[in-house]
PDB file of C-alpha atoms in Angstrom:
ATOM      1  CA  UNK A  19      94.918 114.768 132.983  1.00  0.00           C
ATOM      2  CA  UNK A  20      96.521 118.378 131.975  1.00  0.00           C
ATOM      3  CA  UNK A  21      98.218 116.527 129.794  1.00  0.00           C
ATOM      4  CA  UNK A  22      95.598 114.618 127.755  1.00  0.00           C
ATOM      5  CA  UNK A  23      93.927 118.183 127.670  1.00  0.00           C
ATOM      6  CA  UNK A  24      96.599 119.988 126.324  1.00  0.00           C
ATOM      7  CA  UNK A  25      96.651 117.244 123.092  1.00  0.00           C
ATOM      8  CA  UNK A  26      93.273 117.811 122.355  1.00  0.00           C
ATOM      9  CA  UNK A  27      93.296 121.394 122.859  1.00  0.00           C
ATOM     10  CA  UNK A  28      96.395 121.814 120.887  1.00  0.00           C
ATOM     11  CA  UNK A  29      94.529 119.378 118.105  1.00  0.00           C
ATOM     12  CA  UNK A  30      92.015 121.106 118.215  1.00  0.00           C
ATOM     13  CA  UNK A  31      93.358 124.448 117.387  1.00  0.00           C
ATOM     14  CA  UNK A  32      94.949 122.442 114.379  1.00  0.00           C
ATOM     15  CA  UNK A  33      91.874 122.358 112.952  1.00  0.00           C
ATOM     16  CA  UNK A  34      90.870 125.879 113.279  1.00  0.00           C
ATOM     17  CA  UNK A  35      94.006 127.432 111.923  1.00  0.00           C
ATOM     18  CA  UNK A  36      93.892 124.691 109.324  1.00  0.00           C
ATOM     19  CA  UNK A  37      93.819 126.495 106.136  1.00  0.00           C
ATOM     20  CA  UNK A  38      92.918 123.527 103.981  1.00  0.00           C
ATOM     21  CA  UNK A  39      89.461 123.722 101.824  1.00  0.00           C
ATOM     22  CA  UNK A  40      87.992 120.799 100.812  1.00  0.00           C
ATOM     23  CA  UNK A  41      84.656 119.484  99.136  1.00  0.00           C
ATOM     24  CA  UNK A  42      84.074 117.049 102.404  1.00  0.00           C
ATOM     25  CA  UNK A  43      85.089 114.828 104.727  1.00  0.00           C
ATOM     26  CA  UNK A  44      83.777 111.360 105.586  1.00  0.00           C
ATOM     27  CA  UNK A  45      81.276 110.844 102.206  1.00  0.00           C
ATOM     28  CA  UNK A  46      79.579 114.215 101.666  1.00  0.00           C
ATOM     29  CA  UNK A  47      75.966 114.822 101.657  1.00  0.00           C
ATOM     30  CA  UNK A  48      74.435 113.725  98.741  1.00  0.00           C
ATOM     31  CA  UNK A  49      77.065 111.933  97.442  1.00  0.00           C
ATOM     32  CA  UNK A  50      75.804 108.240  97.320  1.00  0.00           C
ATOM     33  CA  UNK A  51      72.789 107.145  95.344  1.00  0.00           C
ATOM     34  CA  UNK A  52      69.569 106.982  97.365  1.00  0.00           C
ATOM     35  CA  UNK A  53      69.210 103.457  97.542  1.00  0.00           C
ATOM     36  CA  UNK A  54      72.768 103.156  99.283  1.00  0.00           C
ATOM     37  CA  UNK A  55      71.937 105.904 101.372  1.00  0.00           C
ATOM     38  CA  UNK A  56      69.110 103.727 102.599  1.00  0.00           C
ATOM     39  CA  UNK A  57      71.243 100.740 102.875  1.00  0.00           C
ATOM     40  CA  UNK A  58      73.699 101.609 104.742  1.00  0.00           C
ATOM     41  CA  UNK A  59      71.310 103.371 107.574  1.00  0.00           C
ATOM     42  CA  UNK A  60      69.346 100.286 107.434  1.00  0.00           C
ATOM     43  CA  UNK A  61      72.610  97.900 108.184  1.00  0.00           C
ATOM     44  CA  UNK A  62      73.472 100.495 110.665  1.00  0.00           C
ATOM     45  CA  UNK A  63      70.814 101.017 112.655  1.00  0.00           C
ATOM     46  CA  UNK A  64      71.126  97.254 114.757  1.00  0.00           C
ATOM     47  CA  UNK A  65      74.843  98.097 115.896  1.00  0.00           C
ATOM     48  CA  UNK A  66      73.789 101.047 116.994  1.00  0.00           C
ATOM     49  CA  UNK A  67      70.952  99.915 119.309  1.00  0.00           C
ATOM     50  CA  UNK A  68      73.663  97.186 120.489  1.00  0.00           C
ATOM     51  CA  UNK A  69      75.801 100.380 121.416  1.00  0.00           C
ATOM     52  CA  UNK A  70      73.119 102.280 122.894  1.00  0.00           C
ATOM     53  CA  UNK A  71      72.777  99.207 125.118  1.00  0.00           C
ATOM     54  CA  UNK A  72      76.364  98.810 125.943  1.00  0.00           C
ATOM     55  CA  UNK A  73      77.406 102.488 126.610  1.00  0.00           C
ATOM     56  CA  UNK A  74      74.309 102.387 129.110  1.00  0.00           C
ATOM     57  CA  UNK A  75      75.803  99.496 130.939  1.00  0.00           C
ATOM     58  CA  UNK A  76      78.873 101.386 131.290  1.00  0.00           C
ATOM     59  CA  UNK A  77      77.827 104.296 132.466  1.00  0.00           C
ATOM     60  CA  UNK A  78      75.468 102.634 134.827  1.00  0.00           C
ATOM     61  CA  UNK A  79      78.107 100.027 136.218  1.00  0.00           C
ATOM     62  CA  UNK A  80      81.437 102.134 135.998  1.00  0.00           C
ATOM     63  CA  UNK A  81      80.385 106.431 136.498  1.00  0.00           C
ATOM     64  CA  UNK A  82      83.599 107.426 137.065  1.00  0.00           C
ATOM     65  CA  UNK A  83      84.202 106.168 133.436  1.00  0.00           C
ATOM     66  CA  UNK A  84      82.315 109.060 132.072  1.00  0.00           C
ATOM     67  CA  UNK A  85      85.340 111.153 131.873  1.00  0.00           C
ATOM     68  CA  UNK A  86      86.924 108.660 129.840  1.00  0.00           C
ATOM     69  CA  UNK A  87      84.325 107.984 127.495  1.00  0.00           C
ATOM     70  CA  UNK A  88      83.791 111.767 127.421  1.00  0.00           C
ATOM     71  CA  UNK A  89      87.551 111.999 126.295  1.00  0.00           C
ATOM     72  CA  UNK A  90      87.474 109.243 123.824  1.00  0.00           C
ATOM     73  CA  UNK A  91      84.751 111.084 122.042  1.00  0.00           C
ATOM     74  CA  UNK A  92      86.263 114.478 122.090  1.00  0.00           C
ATOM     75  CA  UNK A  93      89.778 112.182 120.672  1.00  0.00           C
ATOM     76  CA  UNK A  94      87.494 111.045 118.285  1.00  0.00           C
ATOM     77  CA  UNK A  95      86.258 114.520 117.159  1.00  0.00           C
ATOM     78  CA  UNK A  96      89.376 116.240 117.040  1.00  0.00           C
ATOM     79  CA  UNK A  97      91.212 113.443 114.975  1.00  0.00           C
ATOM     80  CA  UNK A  98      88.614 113.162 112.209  1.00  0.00           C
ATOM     81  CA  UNK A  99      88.112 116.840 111.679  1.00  0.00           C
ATOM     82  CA  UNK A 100      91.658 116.903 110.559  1.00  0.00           C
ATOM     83  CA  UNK A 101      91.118 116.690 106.994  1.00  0.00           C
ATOM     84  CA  UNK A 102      93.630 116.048 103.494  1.00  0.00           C
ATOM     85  CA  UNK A 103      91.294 116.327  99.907  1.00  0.00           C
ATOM     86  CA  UNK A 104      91.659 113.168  98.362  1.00  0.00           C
ATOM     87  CA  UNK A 105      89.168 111.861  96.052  1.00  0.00           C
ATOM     88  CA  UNK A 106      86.186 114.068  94.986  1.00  0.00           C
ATOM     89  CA  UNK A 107      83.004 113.639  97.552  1.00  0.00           C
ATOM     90  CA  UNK A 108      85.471 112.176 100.310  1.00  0.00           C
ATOM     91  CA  UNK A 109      89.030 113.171 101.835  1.00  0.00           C
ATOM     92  CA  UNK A 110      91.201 111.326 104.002  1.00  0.00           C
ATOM     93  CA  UNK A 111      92.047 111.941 107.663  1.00  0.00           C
ATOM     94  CA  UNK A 112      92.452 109.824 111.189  1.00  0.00           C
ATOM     95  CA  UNK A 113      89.535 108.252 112.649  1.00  0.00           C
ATOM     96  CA  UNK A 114      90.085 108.340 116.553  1.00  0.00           C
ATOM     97  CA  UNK A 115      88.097 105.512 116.981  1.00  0.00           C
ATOM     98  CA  UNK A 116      90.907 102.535 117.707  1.00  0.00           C
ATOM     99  CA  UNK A 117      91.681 103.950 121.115  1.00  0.00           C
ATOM    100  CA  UNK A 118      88.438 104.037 122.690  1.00  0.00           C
ATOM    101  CA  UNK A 119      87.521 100.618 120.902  1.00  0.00           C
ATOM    102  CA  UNK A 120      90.763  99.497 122.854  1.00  0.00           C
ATOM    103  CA  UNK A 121      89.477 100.624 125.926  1.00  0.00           C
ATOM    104  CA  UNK A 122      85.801 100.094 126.152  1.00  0.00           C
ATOM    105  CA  UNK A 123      85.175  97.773 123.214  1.00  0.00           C
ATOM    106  CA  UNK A 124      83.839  98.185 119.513  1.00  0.00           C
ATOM    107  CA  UNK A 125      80.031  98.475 120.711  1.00  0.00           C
ATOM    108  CA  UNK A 126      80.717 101.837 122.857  1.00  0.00           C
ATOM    109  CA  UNK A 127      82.594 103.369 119.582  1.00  0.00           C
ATOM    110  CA  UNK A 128      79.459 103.186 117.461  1.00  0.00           C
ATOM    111  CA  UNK A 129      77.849 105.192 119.828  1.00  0.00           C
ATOM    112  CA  UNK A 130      80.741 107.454 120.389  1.00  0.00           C
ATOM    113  CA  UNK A 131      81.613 107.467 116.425  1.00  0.00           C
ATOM    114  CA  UNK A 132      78.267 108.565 115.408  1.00  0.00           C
ATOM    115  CA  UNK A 133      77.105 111.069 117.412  1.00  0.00           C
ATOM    116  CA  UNK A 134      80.716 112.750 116.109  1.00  0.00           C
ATOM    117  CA  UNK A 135      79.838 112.013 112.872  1.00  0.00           C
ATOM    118  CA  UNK A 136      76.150 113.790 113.507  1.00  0.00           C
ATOM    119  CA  UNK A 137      78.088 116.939 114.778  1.00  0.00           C
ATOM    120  CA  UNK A 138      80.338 117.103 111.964  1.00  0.00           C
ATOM    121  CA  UNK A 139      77.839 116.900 109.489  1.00  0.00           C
ATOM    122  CA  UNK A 140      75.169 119.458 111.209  1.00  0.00           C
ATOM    123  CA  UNK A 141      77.798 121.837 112.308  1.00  0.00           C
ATOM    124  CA  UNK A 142      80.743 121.350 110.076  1.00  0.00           C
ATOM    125  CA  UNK A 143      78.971 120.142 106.797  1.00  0.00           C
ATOM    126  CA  UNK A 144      81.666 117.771 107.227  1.00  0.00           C
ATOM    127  CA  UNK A 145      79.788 114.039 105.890  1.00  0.00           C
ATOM    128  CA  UNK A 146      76.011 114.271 105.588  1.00  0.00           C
ATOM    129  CA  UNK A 147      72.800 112.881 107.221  1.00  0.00           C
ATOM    130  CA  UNK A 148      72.083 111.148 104.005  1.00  0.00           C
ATOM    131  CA  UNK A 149      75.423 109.144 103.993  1.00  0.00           C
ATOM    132  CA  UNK A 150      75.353 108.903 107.805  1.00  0.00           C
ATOM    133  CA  UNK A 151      74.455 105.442 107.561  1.00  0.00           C
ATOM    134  CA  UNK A 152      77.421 104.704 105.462  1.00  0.00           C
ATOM    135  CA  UNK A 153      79.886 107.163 107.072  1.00  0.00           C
ATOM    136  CA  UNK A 154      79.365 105.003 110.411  1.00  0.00           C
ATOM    137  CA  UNK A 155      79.552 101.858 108.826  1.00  0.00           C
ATOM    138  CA  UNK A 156      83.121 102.124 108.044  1.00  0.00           C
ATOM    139  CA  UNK A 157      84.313 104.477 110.549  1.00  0.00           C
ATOM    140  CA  UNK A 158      82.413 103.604 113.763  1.00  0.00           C
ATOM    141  CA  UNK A 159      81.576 100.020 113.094  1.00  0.00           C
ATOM    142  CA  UNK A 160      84.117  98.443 110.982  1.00  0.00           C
ATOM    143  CA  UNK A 161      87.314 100.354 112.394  1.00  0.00           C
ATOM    144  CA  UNK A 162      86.316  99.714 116.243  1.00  0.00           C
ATOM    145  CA  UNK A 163      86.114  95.820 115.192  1.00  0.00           C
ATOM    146  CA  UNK A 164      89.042  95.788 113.499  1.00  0.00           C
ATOM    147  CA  UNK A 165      91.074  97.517 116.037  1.00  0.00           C
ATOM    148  CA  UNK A 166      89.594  95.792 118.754  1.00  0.00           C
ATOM    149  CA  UNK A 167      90.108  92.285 117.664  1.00  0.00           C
ATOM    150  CA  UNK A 168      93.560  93.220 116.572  1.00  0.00           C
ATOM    151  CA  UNK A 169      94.285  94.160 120.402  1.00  0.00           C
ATOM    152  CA  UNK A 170      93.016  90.943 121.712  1.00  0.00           C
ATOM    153  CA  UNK A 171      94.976  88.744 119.256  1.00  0.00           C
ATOM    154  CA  UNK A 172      98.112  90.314 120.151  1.00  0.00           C
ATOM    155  CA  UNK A 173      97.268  90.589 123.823  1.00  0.00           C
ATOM    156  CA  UNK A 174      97.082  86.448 123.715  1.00  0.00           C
ATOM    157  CA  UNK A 175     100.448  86.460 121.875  1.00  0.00           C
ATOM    158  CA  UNK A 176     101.963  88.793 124.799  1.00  0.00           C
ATOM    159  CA  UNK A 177     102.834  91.213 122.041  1.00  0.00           C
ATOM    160  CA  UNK A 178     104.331  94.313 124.104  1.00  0.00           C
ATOM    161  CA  UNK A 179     101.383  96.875 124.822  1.00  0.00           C
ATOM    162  CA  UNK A 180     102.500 100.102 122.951  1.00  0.00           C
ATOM    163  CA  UNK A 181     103.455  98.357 119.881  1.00  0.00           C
ATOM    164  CA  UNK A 182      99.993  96.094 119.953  1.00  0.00           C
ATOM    165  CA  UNK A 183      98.119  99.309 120.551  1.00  0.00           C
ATOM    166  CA  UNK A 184     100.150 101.037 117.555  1.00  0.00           C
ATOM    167  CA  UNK A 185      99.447  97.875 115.384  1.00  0.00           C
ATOM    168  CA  UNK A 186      95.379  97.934 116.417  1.00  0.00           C
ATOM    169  CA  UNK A 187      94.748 100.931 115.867  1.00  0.00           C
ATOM    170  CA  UNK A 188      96.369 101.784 112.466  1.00  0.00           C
ATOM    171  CA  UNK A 189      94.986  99.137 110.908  1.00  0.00           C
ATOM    172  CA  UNK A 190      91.766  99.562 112.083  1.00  0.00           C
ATOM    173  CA  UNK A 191      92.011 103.303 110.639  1.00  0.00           C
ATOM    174  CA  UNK A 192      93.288 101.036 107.036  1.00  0.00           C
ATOM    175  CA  UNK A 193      90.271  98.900 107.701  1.00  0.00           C
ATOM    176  CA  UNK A 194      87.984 102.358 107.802  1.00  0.00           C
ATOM    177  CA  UNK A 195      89.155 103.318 104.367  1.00  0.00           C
ATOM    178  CA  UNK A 196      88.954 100.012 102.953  1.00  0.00           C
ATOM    179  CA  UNK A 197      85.296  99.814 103.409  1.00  0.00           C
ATOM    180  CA  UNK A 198      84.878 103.637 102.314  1.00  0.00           C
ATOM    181  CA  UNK A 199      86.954 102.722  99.008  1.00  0.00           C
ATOM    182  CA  UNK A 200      84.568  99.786  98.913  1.00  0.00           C
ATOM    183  CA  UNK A 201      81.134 101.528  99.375  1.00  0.00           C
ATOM    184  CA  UNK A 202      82.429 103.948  97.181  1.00  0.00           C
ATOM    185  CA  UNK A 203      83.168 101.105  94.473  1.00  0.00           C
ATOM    186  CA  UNK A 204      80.216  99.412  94.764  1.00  0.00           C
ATOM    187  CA  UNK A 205      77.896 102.991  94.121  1.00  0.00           C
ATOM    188  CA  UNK A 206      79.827 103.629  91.219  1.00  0.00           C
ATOM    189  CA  UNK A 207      81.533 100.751  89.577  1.00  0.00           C
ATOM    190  CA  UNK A 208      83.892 101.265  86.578  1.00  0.00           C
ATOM    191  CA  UNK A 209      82.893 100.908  83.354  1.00  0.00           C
ATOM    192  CA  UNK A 210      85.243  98.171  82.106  1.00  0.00           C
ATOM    193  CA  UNK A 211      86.410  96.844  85.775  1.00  0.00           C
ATOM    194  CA  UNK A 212      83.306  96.951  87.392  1.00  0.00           C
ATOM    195  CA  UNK A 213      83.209  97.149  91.206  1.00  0.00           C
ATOM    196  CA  UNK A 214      86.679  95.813  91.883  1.00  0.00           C
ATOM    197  CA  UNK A 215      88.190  97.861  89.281  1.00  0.00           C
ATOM    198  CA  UNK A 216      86.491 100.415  90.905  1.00  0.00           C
ATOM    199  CA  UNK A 217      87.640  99.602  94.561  1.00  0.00           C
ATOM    200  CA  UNK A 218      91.396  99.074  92.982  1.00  0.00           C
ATOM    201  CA  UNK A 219      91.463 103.109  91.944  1.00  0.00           C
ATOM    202  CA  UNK A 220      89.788 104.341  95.333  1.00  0.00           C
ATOM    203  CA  UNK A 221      91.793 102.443  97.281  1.00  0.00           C
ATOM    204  CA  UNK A 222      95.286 103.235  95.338  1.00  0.00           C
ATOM    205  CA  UNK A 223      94.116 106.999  95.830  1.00  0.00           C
ATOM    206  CA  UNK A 224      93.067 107.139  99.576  1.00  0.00           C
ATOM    207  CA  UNK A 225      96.103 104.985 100.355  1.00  0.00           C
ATOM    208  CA  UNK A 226      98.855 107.835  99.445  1.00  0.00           C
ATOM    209  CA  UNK A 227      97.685 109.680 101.970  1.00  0.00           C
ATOM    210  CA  UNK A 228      96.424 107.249 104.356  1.00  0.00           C
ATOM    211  CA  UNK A 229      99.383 105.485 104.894  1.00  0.00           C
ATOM    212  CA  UNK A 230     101.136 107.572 106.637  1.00  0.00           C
ATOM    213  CA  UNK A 231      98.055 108.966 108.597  1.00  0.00           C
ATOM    214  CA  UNK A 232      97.201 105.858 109.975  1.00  0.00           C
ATOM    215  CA  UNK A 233     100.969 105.736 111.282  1.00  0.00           C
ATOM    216  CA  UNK A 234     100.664 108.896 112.828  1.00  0.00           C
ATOM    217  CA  UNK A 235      97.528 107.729 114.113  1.00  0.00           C
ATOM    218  CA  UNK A 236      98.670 105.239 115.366  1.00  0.00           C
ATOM    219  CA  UNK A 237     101.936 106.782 117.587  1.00  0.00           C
ATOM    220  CA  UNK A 238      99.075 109.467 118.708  1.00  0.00           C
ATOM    221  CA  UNK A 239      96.687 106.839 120.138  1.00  0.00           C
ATOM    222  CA  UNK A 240     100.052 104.877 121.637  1.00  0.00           C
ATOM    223  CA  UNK A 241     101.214 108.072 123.391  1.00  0.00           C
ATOM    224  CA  UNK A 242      97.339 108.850 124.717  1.00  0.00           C
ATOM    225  CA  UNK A 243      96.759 105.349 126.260  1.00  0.00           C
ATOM    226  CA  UNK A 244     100.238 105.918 127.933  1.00  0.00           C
ATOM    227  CA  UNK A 245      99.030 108.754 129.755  1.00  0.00           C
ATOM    228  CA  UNK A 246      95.875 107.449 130.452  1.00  0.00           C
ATOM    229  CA  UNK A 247      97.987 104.341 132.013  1.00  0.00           C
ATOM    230  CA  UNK A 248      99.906 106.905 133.735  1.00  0.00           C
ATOM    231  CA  UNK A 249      97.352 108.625 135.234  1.00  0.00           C
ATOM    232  CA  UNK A 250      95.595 105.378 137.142  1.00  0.00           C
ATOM    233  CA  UNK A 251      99.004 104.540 138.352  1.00  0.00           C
ATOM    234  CA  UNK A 252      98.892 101.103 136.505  1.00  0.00           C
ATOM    235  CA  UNK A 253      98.195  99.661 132.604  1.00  0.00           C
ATOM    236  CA  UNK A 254      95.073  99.858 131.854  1.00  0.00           C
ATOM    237  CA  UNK A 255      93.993  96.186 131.146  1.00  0.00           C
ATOM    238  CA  UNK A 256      91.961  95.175 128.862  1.00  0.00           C
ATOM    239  CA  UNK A 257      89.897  93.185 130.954  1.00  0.00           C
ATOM    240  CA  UNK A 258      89.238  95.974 133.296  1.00  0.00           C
ATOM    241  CA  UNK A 259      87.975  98.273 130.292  1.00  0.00           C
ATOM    242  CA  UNK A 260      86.425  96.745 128.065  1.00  0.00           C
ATOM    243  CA  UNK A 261      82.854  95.678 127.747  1.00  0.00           C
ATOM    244  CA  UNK A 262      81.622  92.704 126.118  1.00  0.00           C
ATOM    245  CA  UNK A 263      79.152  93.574 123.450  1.00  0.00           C
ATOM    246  CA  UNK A 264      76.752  90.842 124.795  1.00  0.00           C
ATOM    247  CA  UNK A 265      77.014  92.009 128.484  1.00  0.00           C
TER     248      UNK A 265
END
């Protein structure tokens, strides 16, 4: 456990000595059209009640888990505060959100995922309460599913556990940006390519630097679950951990 919190203290301090200034992180506040804003809240809203419901079972069935859904968030936090400008109204950086989606399921991340996403935006004007909606979409909802389903398809393949939780999680931080290139397409389309020329130049932009973020991302989240595993003597299975989102 000293361990665990001497990464996420030493992260943390990363991102208060980081000297970078950007517009925002996430899609800032104000950014989106109205309409979208409304949306995305509105497509959000049902996964979070679903998440609401399934953190609540956990806590309920499994309290000494409330450390480790304490320390998912605060992984979660630390990792998506660490910001690189990209395109205007946006900026890339790791999402956190794989590893606890590994361990507790994609349900208990939206939960997780927003309220960091809340406390970015009110205390870091890091995202915005008007793109909230869509700022959770793609990095609460979307990566968690990505990354989780990822895990179980390789677990049923007996894919070796560090390199399936490498593979799960930086995709589903890919998977994150996809949908924000996406979002951000669809708001403002090209001129001459429309939505998917659109996408095509968000994506080639966030890419360059997401790349190699979701790699690091993903050897970060590896080394973490290893010391969790190390620290209950044993792997930490997936069928142990994780909790079905219709439980």
């Amino acid at each position: 456990m000293k361990k665990l919190k001497l990464v996420l203290v030493s992260a943390f301090l990363l991102i208060i000595l980081n000297p970078i200034n950007s517009n925002a992180m996430h899609i800032m506040e104000g950014f989106l059209p109205m309409q979208w804003s409304i949306i995305w809240s509105v497509i959000f809203i049902p996964f979070l009640l679903i998440g609401l419901k399934s953190i609540n079972k956990v806590v309920k069935e499994e309290p000494k888990k409330k450390v480790l859904l304490a320390l998912c968030g605060a992984f979660v936090f630390v990792l998506s505060a660490l910001k690189i400008p990209s395109l205007t109204g946006s900026c890339s950086h790791p999402t956190g959100v794989g590893l606890g989606a590994i361990l507790f399921g994609p349900s208990v991340m939206v939960v997780l995922g927003t309220i960091v996403l809340l406390f970015q935006a009110l205390l870091l004007a890091h995202g915005g309460l008007t793109t909230l909606g869509a700022n959770a979409f793609s990095m609460a909802i979307v990566g968690p599913i990505v990354s989780f389903l990822l895990y179980r398809f390789l677990k049923k393949r007996n894919v070796k556990t560090g390199t399936n939780v490498f593979i799960s999680v930086a995709l589903g931080d890919l998977a994150t940006y996809t949908v924000t290139a996406i979002q951000l397409a669809i708001a403002f389309p090209d001129p001459t390519g429309g939505i998917m020329g659109s996408a095509a130049k968000f994506l080639g932009v966030f890419f360059m630097t997401q790349i190699p973020i979701a790699i690091a991302e993903g050897i970060l989240s590896t080394i973490m679950y290893n010391l969790i595993a190390a620290k209950e003597g044993k792997g930490v299975d997936y069928d142990e951990c994780e909790y079905e989102i219709n439980e």
